[in-house]
Short mmCIF file of C-alpha atoms in Angstrom, two decimals:
data_model
loop_
_atom_site.label_atom_id
_atom_site.label_comp_id
_atom_site.label_asym_id
_atom_site.label_seq_id
_atom_site.Cartn_x
_atom_site.Cartn_y
_atom_site.Cartn_z
CA UNK A 2 18.36 3.53 -26.80
CA UNK A 3 16.44 1.77 -24.11
CA UNK A 4 19.69 0.75 -22.45
CA UNK A 5 21.07 4.30 -22.62
CA UNK A 6 17.92 5.55 -20.94
CA UNK A 7 18.17 2.96 -18.18
CA UNK A 8 21.78 3.95 -17.62
CA UNK A 9 21.07 7.67 -17.40
CA UNK A 10 18.03 7.13 -15.23
CA UNK A 11 19.86 4.97 -12.73
CA UNK A 12 23.02 7.08 -12.67
CA UNK A 13 21.56 10.57 -12.45
CA UNK A 14 17.79 10.78 -12.02
CA UNK A 15 17.42 7.96 -9.49
CA UNK A 16 20.87 8.44 -8.06
CA UNK A 17 21.51 5.90 -5.31
CA UNK A 18 22.68 8.51 -2.81
CA UNK A 19 20.68 11.61 -3.59
CA UNK A 20 17.31 10.00 -4.30
CA UNK A 21 17.33 6.94 -2.03
CA UNK A 22 20.21 7.45 0.42
CA UNK A 23 21.55 3.97 -0.30
CA UNK A 24 24.98 3.25 1.12
CA UNK A 25 25.05 6.43 3.18
CA UNK A 26 27.03 4.85 6.00
CA UNK A 27 30.06 3.99 3.93
CA UNK A 28 29.51 7.15 1.88
CA UNK A 29 30.01 9.29 4.96
CA UNK A 30 32.77 7.10 6.34
CA UNK A 31 35.09 7.07 3.30
CA UNK A 32 34.45 10.54 1.93
CA UNK A 33 37.16 12.21 4.00
CA UNK A 34 39.71 11.92 1.18
CA UNK A 35 39.25 11.57 -2.58
CA UNK A 36 41.62 8.63 -2.78
CA UNK A 37 39.65 6.30 -0.52
CA UNK A 38 36.38 7.51 -2.01
CA UNK A 39 37.68 6.61 -5.48
CA UNK A 40 38.69 3.14 -4.30
CA UNK A 41 35.37 2.31 -2.67
CA UNK A 42 33.46 3.84 -5.59
CA UNK A 43 35.25 1.57 -8.05
CA UNK A 44 34.62 -1.44 -5.83
CA UNK A 45 30.90 -0.64 -5.63
CA UNK A 46 30.61 -0.36 -9.43
CA UNK A 47 32.40 -3.67 -9.79
CA UNK A 48 30.30 -5.56 -7.25
CA UNK A 49 27.02 -4.10 -8.55
CA UNK A 50 27.84 -5.11 -12.14
CA UNK A 51 28.62 -8.65 -10.96
CA UNK A 52 25.83 -9.23 -8.42
CA UNK A 53 22.83 -7.66 -10.16
CA UNK A 54 22.86 -10.05 -13.16
CA UNK A 55 23.36 -13.01 -10.81
CA UNK A 56 20.47 -11.88 -8.64
CA UNK A 57 18.42 -11.30 -11.79
CA UNK A 58 18.95 -14.92 -12.82
CA UNK A 59 18.10 -16.18 -9.33
CA UNK A 60 14.99 -14.04 -9.22
CA UNK A 61 13.76 -15.27 -12.61
CA UNK A 62 14.77 -18.90 -12.48
CA UNK A 63 14.36 -19.76 -8.79
CA UNK A 64 12.38 -17.31 -6.70
CA UNK A 65 9.50 -15.90 -8.74
CA UNK A 66 6.14 -17.61 -8.83
CA UNK A 67 6.38 -20.23 -11.54
CA UNK A 68 10.08 -19.57 -12.06
CA UNK A 69 10.94 -23.16 -11.24
CA UNK A 70 8.86 -24.57 -14.10
CA UNK A 71 12.08 -25.34 -16.02
CA UNK A 72 12.68 -28.15 -13.50
CA UNK A 73 9.41 -29.86 -14.20
CA UNK A 74 5.69 -29.32 -14.57
CA UNK A 75 4.95 -30.03 -10.90
CA UNK A 76 7.09 -27.08 -9.80
CA UNK A 77 5.24 -24.50 -11.89
CA UNK A 78 3.11 -23.29 -8.98
CA UNK A 79 5.95 -22.95 -6.46
CA UNK A 80 6.44 -19.43 -5.15
CA UNK A 81 9.66 -18.89 -3.24
CA UNK A 82 9.60 -15.10 -3.19
CA UNK A 83 9.66 -15.00 0.62
CA UNK A 84 13.24 -16.26 0.38
CA UNK A 85 14.28 -13.19 -1.62
CA UNK A 86 16.17 -11.39 1.14
CA UNK A 87 18.16 -14.33 2.35
CA UNK A 88 19.04 -15.47 -1.20
CA UNK A 89 20.10 -12.01 -2.32
CA UNK A 90 22.23 -11.35 0.73
CA UNK A 91 23.83 -14.78 0.45
CA UNK A 92 24.66 -14.11 -3.21
CA UNK A 93 26.09 -10.71 -2.36
CA UNK A 94 28.17 -11.88 0.59
CA UNK A 95 29.60 -14.83 -1.29
CA UNK A 96 30.22 -12.85 -4.48
CA UNK A 97 32.09 -10.25 -2.50
CA UNK A 98 34.21 -12.96 -0.91
CA UNK A 99 34.82 -14.58 -4.31
CA UNK A 100 35.64 -11.30 -6.02
CA UNK A 101 38.07 -10.52 -3.24
CA UNK A 102 39.90 -13.82 -3.79
CA UNK A 103 39.94 -13.50 -7.60
CA UNK A 104 41.20 -9.94 -7.54
CA UNK A 105 43.89 -10.93 -5.05
CA UNK A 106 45.11 -13.69 -7.40
CA UNK A 107 44.88 -11.86 -10.73
CA UNK A 108 45.85 -8.31 -9.91
CA UNK A 109 47.62 -7.73 -6.60
CA UNK A 110 47.95 -4.02 -7.43
CA UNK A 111 44.19 -3.58 -7.72
CA UNK A 112 43.74 -5.69 -4.61
CA UNK A 113 46.08 -3.37 -2.77
CA UNK A 114 44.00 -0.41 -3.86
CA UNK A 115 40.57 -1.94 -3.14
CA UNK A 116 41.65 -4.46 -0.53
CA UNK A 117 40.25 -3.08 2.69
CA UNK A 118 37.04 -1.88 1.05
CA UNK A 119 35.90 -5.10 -0.56
CA UNK A 120 34.69 -6.90 2.59
CA UNK A 121 32.84 -3.75 3.66
CA UNK A 122 30.74 -3.82 0.54
CA UNK A 123 28.79 -6.89 1.63
CA UNK A 124 26.98 -4.73 4.15
CA UNK A 125 26.62 -1.70 1.91
CA UNK A 126 22.92 -0.98 1.41
CA UNK A 127 23.60 0.18 -2.15
CA UNK A 128 24.24 -3.39 -3.27
CA UNK A 129 21.20 -5.02 -1.65
CA UNK A 130 19.11 -1.95 -2.46
CA UNK A 131 20.14 -2.21 -6.10
CA UNK A 132 19.15 -5.86 -6.19
CA UNK A 133 15.76 -5.18 -4.56
CA UNK A 134 15.04 -2.30 -6.93
CA UNK A 135 16.05 -4.51 -9.84
CA UNK A 136 13.41 -6.97 -8.64
CA UNK A 137 10.81 -4.23 -8.31
CA UNK A 138 11.46 -2.78 -11.77
CA UNK A 139 10.94 -6.17 -13.45
CA UNK A 140 13.45 -5.88 -16.27
CA UNK A 141 12.77 -8.08 -19.27
CA UNK A 142 16.32 -9.00 -20.25
CA UNK A 143 19.50 -9.65 -18.35
CA UNK A 144 21.18 -6.89 -20.42
CA UNK A 145 18.86 -4.29 -18.95
CA UNK A 146 19.55 -5.53 -15.43
CA UNK A 147 23.32 -5.37 -16.01
CA UNK A 148 23.10 -1.83 -17.39
CA UNK A 149 20.97 -0.89 -14.40
CA UNK A 150 23.68 -2.22 -12.11
CA UNK A 151 26.38 -0.34 -14.00
CA UNK A 152 24.37 2.89 -13.94
CA UNK A 153 23.64 2.66 -10.23
CA UNK A 154 27.28 1.98 -9.50
CA UNK A 155 28.44 4.92 -11.61
CA UNK A 156 25.90 7.17 -9.86
CA UNK A 157 27.19 6.10 -6.45
CA UNK A 158 30.78 6.58 -7.61
CA UNK A 159 30.12 10.11 -8.88
CA UNK A 160 28.35 11.07 -5.65
CA UNK A 161 31.06 9.76 -3.34
CA UNK A 162 33.95 11.29 -5.32
CA UNK A 163 32.16 14.65 -5.53
CA UNK A 164 31.52 14.88 -1.81
CA UNK A 165 35.03 13.73 -0.99
CA UNK A 166 36.43 16.55 -3.13
CA UNK A 167 34.17 19.07 -1.42
CA UNK A 168 35.05 17.78 2.05
CA UNK A 169 38.76 17.97 1.26
CA UNK A 170 38.28 21.57 0.26
CA UNK A 171 36.18 22.70 3.24
CA UNK A 172 38.69 21.34 5.70
CA UNK A 173 40.30 24.79 5.49
CA UNK A 174 37.05 26.66 5.92
CA UNK A 175 35.88 28.14 9.18
CA UNK A 176 32.76 26.11 9.95
CA UNK A 177 30.66 26.69 13.09
CA UNK A 178 31.84 24.17 15.70
CA UNK A 179 28.67 22.07 16.10
CA UNK A 180 28.39 21.52 12.35
CA UNK A 181 31.98 20.37 11.88
CA UNK A 182 32.40 16.91 10.38
CA UNK A 183 29.19 14.92 10.04
CA UNK A 184 26.78 17.84 10.28
CA UNK A 185 28.41 19.67 7.38
CA UNK A 186 28.58 16.46 5.33
CA UNK A 187 24.82 16.07 5.75
CA UNK A 188 24.14 19.66 4.74
CA UNK A 189 26.37 19.41 1.67
CA UNK A 190 24.74 16.15 0.61
CA UNK A 191 21.35 17.81 0.97
CA UNK A 192 22.41 20.69 -1.25
CA UNK A 193 23.94 18.32 -3.81
CA UNK A 194 20.71 16.34 -3.74
CA UNK A 195 18.78 19.51 -4.55
CA UNK A 196 21.13 20.11 -7.48
CA UNK A 197 20.63 16.55 -8.72
CA UNK A 198 16.86 17.11 -8.65
CA UNK A 199 17.52 19.11 -11.80
CA UNK A 200 17.89 15.81 -13.65
CA UNK A 201 14.28 14.91 -12.86
CA UNK A 202 12.41 13.76 -15.95
CA UNK A 203 15.59 13.78 -18.02
CA UNK A 204 15.45 11.35 -20.95
CA UNK A 205 17.05 10.86 -24.33
CA UNK B 19 38.84 -15.29 62.43
CA UNK B 20 40.48 -15.86 59.12
CA UNK B 21 37.68 -18.18 58.09
CA UNK B 22 35.19 -15.45 58.75
CA UNK B 23 37.21 -13.09 56.62
CA UNK B 24 37.20 -15.66 53.84
CA UNK B 25 33.45 -16.03 54.19
CA UNK B 26 33.00 -12.28 53.96
CA UNK B 27 35.31 -12.24 50.97
CA UNK B 28 33.26 -14.95 49.29
CA UNK B 29 30.05 -13.10 49.97
CA UNK B 30 31.51 -10.03 48.38
CA UNK B 31 32.48 -11.96 45.29
CA UNK B 32 28.99 -13.41 44.98
CA UNK B 33 27.48 -9.97 45.38
CA UNK B 34 29.84 -8.68 42.73
CA UNK B 35 28.86 -11.38 40.25
CA UNK B 36 25.15 -10.79 40.73
CA UNK B 37 24.77 -7.41 39.19
CA UNK B 38 21.24 -6.02 39.56
CA UNK B 39 19.25 -6.14 36.32
CA UNK B 40 19.09 -2.40 36.11
CA UNK B 41 22.42 -1.34 37.55
CA UNK B 42 23.90 2.03 36.73
CA UNK B 43 25.98 0.54 33.95
CA UNK B 44 22.97 -1.15 32.41
CA UNK B 45 20.85 1.98 32.62
CA UNK B 46 23.59 3.81 30.81
CA UNK B 47 23.33 1.26 27.99
CA UNK B 48 19.80 2.48 27.39
CA UNK B 49 20.21 6.20 28.03
CA UNK B 50 23.50 6.74 26.18
CA UNK B 51 22.25 6.00 22.66
CA UNK B 52 19.38 8.43 23.16
CA UNK B 53 21.72 11.39 23.36
CA UNK B 54 25.50 11.30 23.67
CA UNK B 55 25.97 8.20 21.56
CA UNK B 56 22.98 8.40 19.26
CA UNK B 57 23.33 5.83 16.48
CA UNK B 58 22.30 8.25 13.74
CA UNK B 59 23.71 11.61 14.70
CA UNK B 60 26.89 10.57 16.53
CA UNK B 61 27.80 7.05 15.41
CA UNK B 62 26.49 7.89 11.89
CA UNK B 63 24.94 4.46 11.32
CA UNK B 64 21.75 3.40 9.60
CA UNK B 65 21.28 6.61 7.68
CA UNK B 66 19.77 5.14 4.50
CA UNK B 67 16.51 3.98 6.02
CA UNK B 68 16.38 6.83 8.50
CA UNK B 69 16.24 9.39 5.72
CA UNK B 70 14.13 7.57 3.21
CA UNK B 71 11.09 6.55 5.25
CA UNK B 72 10.47 9.84 7.02
CA UNK B 73 7.92 11.43 4.68
CA UNK B 74 5.06 10.12 6.84
CA UNK B 75 5.07 9.58 10.58
CA UNK B 76 3.19 6.30 10.29
CA UNK B 77 5.90 4.78 8.12
CA UNK B 78 8.60 6.12 10.43
CA UNK B 79 6.97 4.58 13.50
CA UNK B 80 6.45 1.22 11.79
CA UNK B 81 10.06 1.25 10.63
CA UNK B 82 11.33 2.03 14.15
CA UNK B 83 9.29 -0.81 15.62
CA UNK B 84 10.60 -3.17 12.94
CA UNK B 85 14.18 -2.18 13.72
CA UNK B 86 13.52 -2.51 17.46
CA UNK B 87 12.24 -6.05 16.96
CA UNK B 88 15.05 -7.14 14.64
CA UNK B 89 17.82 -5.50 16.66
CA UNK B 90 16.74 -6.97 20.02
CA UNK B 91 16.38 -10.51 18.71
CA UNK B 92 19.54 -10.31 16.59
CA UNK B 93 21.62 -8.86 19.43
CA UNK B 94 20.40 -11.50 21.91
CA UNK B 95 20.81 -14.45 19.56
CA UNK B 96 24.26 -13.40 18.37
CA UNK B 97 25.25 -12.80 21.98
CA UNK B 98 24.05 -16.30 22.90
CA UNK B 99 26.13 -17.97 20.17
CA UNK B 100 29.04 -15.55 20.32
CA UNK B 101 31.48 -18.20 21.51
CA UNK B 102 30.50 -20.64 18.77
CA UNK B 103 30.92 -18.33 15.75
CA UNK B 104 34.25 -18.76 13.95
CA UNK B 105 35.80 -15.35 13.57
CA UNK B 106 36.41 -15.57 9.82
CA UNK B 107 32.81 -16.13 8.79
CA UNK B 108 31.12 -14.06 11.47
CA UNK B 109 29.76 -11.47 9.01
CA UNK B 110 27.92 -14.11 7.00
CA UNK B 111 26.54 -15.70 10.19
CA UNK B 112 25.28 -12.32 11.34
CA UNK B 113 23.76 -11.58 7.94
CA UNK B 114 21.87 -14.88 7.92
CA UNK B 115 20.46 -14.34 11.43
CA UNK B 116 19.38 -10.80 10.58
CA UNK B 117 17.96 -11.80 7.19
CA UNK B 118 15.81 -14.50 8.79
CA UNK B 119 14.42 -11.97 11.30
CA UNK B 120 13.77 -9.41 8.56
CA UNK B 121 11.84 -11.99 6.54
CA UNK B 122 9.56 -12.47 9.57
CA UNK B 123 9.02 -8.71 9.84
CA UNK B 124 8.37 -8.42 6.12
CA UNK B 125 5.79 -11.21 6.08
CA UNK B 126 4.02 -9.81 9.16
CA UNK B 127 3.87 -6.33 7.61
CA UNK B 128 2.55 -7.74 4.34
CA UNK B 129 -0.15 -9.64 6.21
CA UNK B 130 -1.36 -6.98 8.64
CA UNK B 131 -0.20 -3.56 7.39
CA UNK B 132 -0.19 -3.96 3.64
CA UNK B 133 -0.40 -0.26 2.78
CA UNK B 134 2.53 0.64 5.01
CA UNK B 135 4.49 -2.32 3.66
CA UNK B 136 3.88 -1.08 0.09
CA UNK B 137 5.07 2.36 1.08
CA UNK B 138 8.22 1.13 2.81
CA UNK B 139 8.86 -1.09 -0.26
CA UNK B 140 12.51 -2.11 -0.37
CA UNK B 141 13.41 -0.40 2.88
CA UNK B 142 12.10 -3.28 4.98
CA UNK B 143 14.56 -5.54 3.17
CA UNK B 144 17.29 -3.01 3.71
CA UNK B 145 17.05 -3.50 7.47
CA UNK B 146 19.37 -6.44 6.75
CA UNK B 147 22.15 -4.12 5.70
CA UNK B 148 21.16 -1.41 8.16
CA UNK B 149 24.50 -0.44 9.63
CA UNK B 150 23.00 0.01 13.11
CA UNK B 151 22.25 -3.68 13.30
CA UNK B 152 25.59 -4.87 11.92
CA UNK B 153 27.39 -2.21 13.93
CA UNK B 154 25.80 -3.20 17.24
CA UNK B 155 26.32 -6.90 16.53
CA UNK B 156 29.99 -6.33 15.76
CA UNK B 157 30.67 -3.81 18.50
CA UNK B 158 28.53 -5.11 21.34
CA UNK B 159 26.80 -8.46 20.94
CA UNK B 160 29.98 -10.33 20.02
CA UNK B 161 31.62 -9.38 23.30
CA UNK B 162 28.81 -9.21 25.85
CA UNK B 163 26.24 -11.34 27.64
CA UNK B 164 22.64 -11.54 26.38
CA UNK B 165 21.05 -9.24 28.96
CA UNK B 166 23.33 -6.22 28.39
CA UNK B 167 23.08 -6.97 24.66
CA UNK B 168 19.29 -6.74 24.85
CA UNK B 169 19.48 -3.44 26.74
CA UNK B 170 21.98 -2.10 24.24
CA UNK B 171 19.62 -3.07 21.43
CA UNK B 172 16.68 -1.34 23.12
CA UNK B 173 18.69 1.81 23.69
CA UNK B 174 20.04 2.01 20.17
CA UNK B 175 16.77 1.30 18.42
CA UNK B 176 15.03 3.87 20.60
CA UNK B 177 17.70 6.41 19.70
CA UNK B 178 17.18 5.52 16.05
CA UNK B 179 13.39 5.74 16.36
CA UNK B 180 13.61 9.08 18.14
CA UNK B 181 15.47 10.72 15.26
CA UNK B 182 13.11 9.12 12.74
CA UNK B 183 10.01 10.38 14.53
CA UNK B 184 11.37 13.90 15.00
CA UNK B 185 12.44 14.23 11.35
CA UNK B 186 9.19 12.77 10.04
CA UNK B 187 7.18 15.05 12.34
CA UNK B 188 8.60 18.13 10.65
CA UNK B 189 8.48 16.63 7.17
CA UNK B 190 4.86 15.55 7.38
CA UNK B 191 3.64 18.63 9.24
CA UNK B 192 5.21 21.18 6.91
CA UNK B 193 5.24 19.06 3.78
CA UNK B 194 1.62 18.00 3.68
CA UNK B 195 0.03 19.67 6.73
CA UNK B 196 -0.79 16.34 8.35
CA UNK B 197 0.31 14.19 11.28
CA UNK B 198 -0.32 10.44 11.09
CA UNK B 199 -2.63 11.29 8.18
CA UNK B 200 -4.84 13.66 10.22
CA UNK B 201 -5.16 17.10 8.70
CA UNK B 202 -3.69 19.60 11.16
CA UNK B 203 -3.70 22.76 9.07
CA UNK B 204 -7.00 22.06 7.28
CA UNK B 205 -7.63 20.62 3.85
CA UNK B 206 -5.43 21.93 1.03
CA UNK B 207 -7.74 21.07 -1.88
CA UNK B 208 -10.92 22.41 -0.24
CA UNK B 209 -9.09 25.48 1.10
CA UNK B 210 -10.18 25.16 4.72
CA UNK B 211 -8.43 26.06 7.97
CA UNK B 212 -5.03 27.74 7.55
CA UNK B 213 -5.15 27.23 3.79
CA UNK B 214 -8.08 29.64 3.57
CA UNK B 215 -5.75 32.34 4.87
CA UNK B 216 -3.26 31.71 2.09
CA UNK B 217 -0.96 29.21 3.85
CA UNK B 218 0.81 26.82 1.49
CA UNK B 219 2.57 23.51 2.07
CA UNK B 220 6.32 23.48 1.61
CA UNK B 221 6.85 21.06 -1.26
CA UNK B 222 10.58 20.89 -0.52
CA UNK B 223 9.80 19.02 2.69
CA UNK B 224 8.48 16.09 0.68
CA UNK B 225 11.67 15.77 -1.39
CA UNK B 226 14.54 13.51 -0.29
CA UNK B 227 17.16 16.24 0.30
CA UNK B 228 15.10 17.92 3.01
CA UNK B 229 15.59 15.00 5.41
CA UNK B 230 19.35 15.40 5.09
CA UNK B 231 19.06 19.07 5.95
CA UNK B 232 16.74 18.34 8.90
CA UNK B 233 19.18 15.77 10.30
CA UNK B 234 21.99 18.29 9.89
CA UNK B 235 19.99 20.82 11.90
CA UNK B 236 19.28 18.15 14.53
CA UNK B 237 23.01 17.44 14.81
CA UNK B 238 23.71 21.16 15.03
CA UNK B 239 21.28 21.68 17.92
CA UNK B 240 22.43 18.54 19.72
CA UNK B 241 26.09 19.54 19.57
CA UNK B 242 25.27 23.11 20.49
CA UNK B 243 23.70 21.84 23.71
CA UNK B 244 26.55 19.44 24.38
CA UNK B 245 29.83 20.98 23.20
CA UNK B 246 31.88 17.93 24.24
CA UNK B 247 30.55 16.16 21.12
CA UNK B 248 32.01 18.69 18.69
CA UNK B 249 34.47 17.13 16.23
CA UNK B 250 37.88 18.63 15.65
CA UNK B 251 38.12 17.67 11.98
#
């Protein structure tokens, strides 16, 4: 039940895009067609599910104050939390590179579909933002952290596919010149964000 | 005669190489990102932080200064080592340089501006993946000398800060009736000033979606004034 709640919270209530604007750059860049949006959305889910548990382990066994006590008693007062950013981004960048290579070997078809998007994900704020929020929420088990990653990824996926569908549709609409393109995308995202506010306080 | 001509020629070349520090081209590097090539409204970079930290002007200003600091140093240092970076791993090199700078900013904020640092929470860390920084490093610093790179960084972070300050001005003024924490419209709980006459704060302005709508309006006005920026789908 706890896990279901975490999932719903991260996917809908605290949606990456509508509540925190994470990954807006790639969100606006790939949402011109549903097909590319689908590809990047899948890649984000994948990378979040892989990197958040890894970052959770690093946070709890290396970075936190006293996290290094498993090495020996003399390390129990070491606090490496100032290294958080650089460790997280290193994990993310290398995981993305690794995932890219594995996917290329195992499933060339999937690689063809995700290919160009995978390297972009290293600099997607949604991934680093997810890791930093994971750290802030202080989950107790690695299961919770993984579900949080999955939920955030699914939330991002839903948002990007939805806006891509809407943008494909409004291409045939007569929009005032200055709002065409980016301006309209911002307005639509704002309205969708208002709609997603309806999930506020939603729990099972 | 011909020697003189050669001398003149040489002089010209020397003059050409020594571009003044603030030549027309360099001034354009600063002024362009403020309007025609604004990183947020035209290049559409760095939106995440721009939208999320704009509820209060203080946070927006601190964030802009942090980005200014990180972007200038990152642009200059990447520009200095641009010929040493292997092309294949350049993204990781850039990320490490930026992450180191962001750690400095984070520690300074925690030490001297703890309340603002608490409020910005994860968004300080997200400067690392701020697309403005990566975008400028990729597009400019990797192919230019340090001085133009520094100017480009100043221009772009000022353009970024300008949008942040404008959006947060409206959000804070109409959302909570304050600017930089000073009560402009009077005190809402004690019903003084404008509130005594029945004025109410617009709660929508404090919610995340309102910053998207404000940026959309900003883009609208900017493109209305400068029709050459209008997109043709």
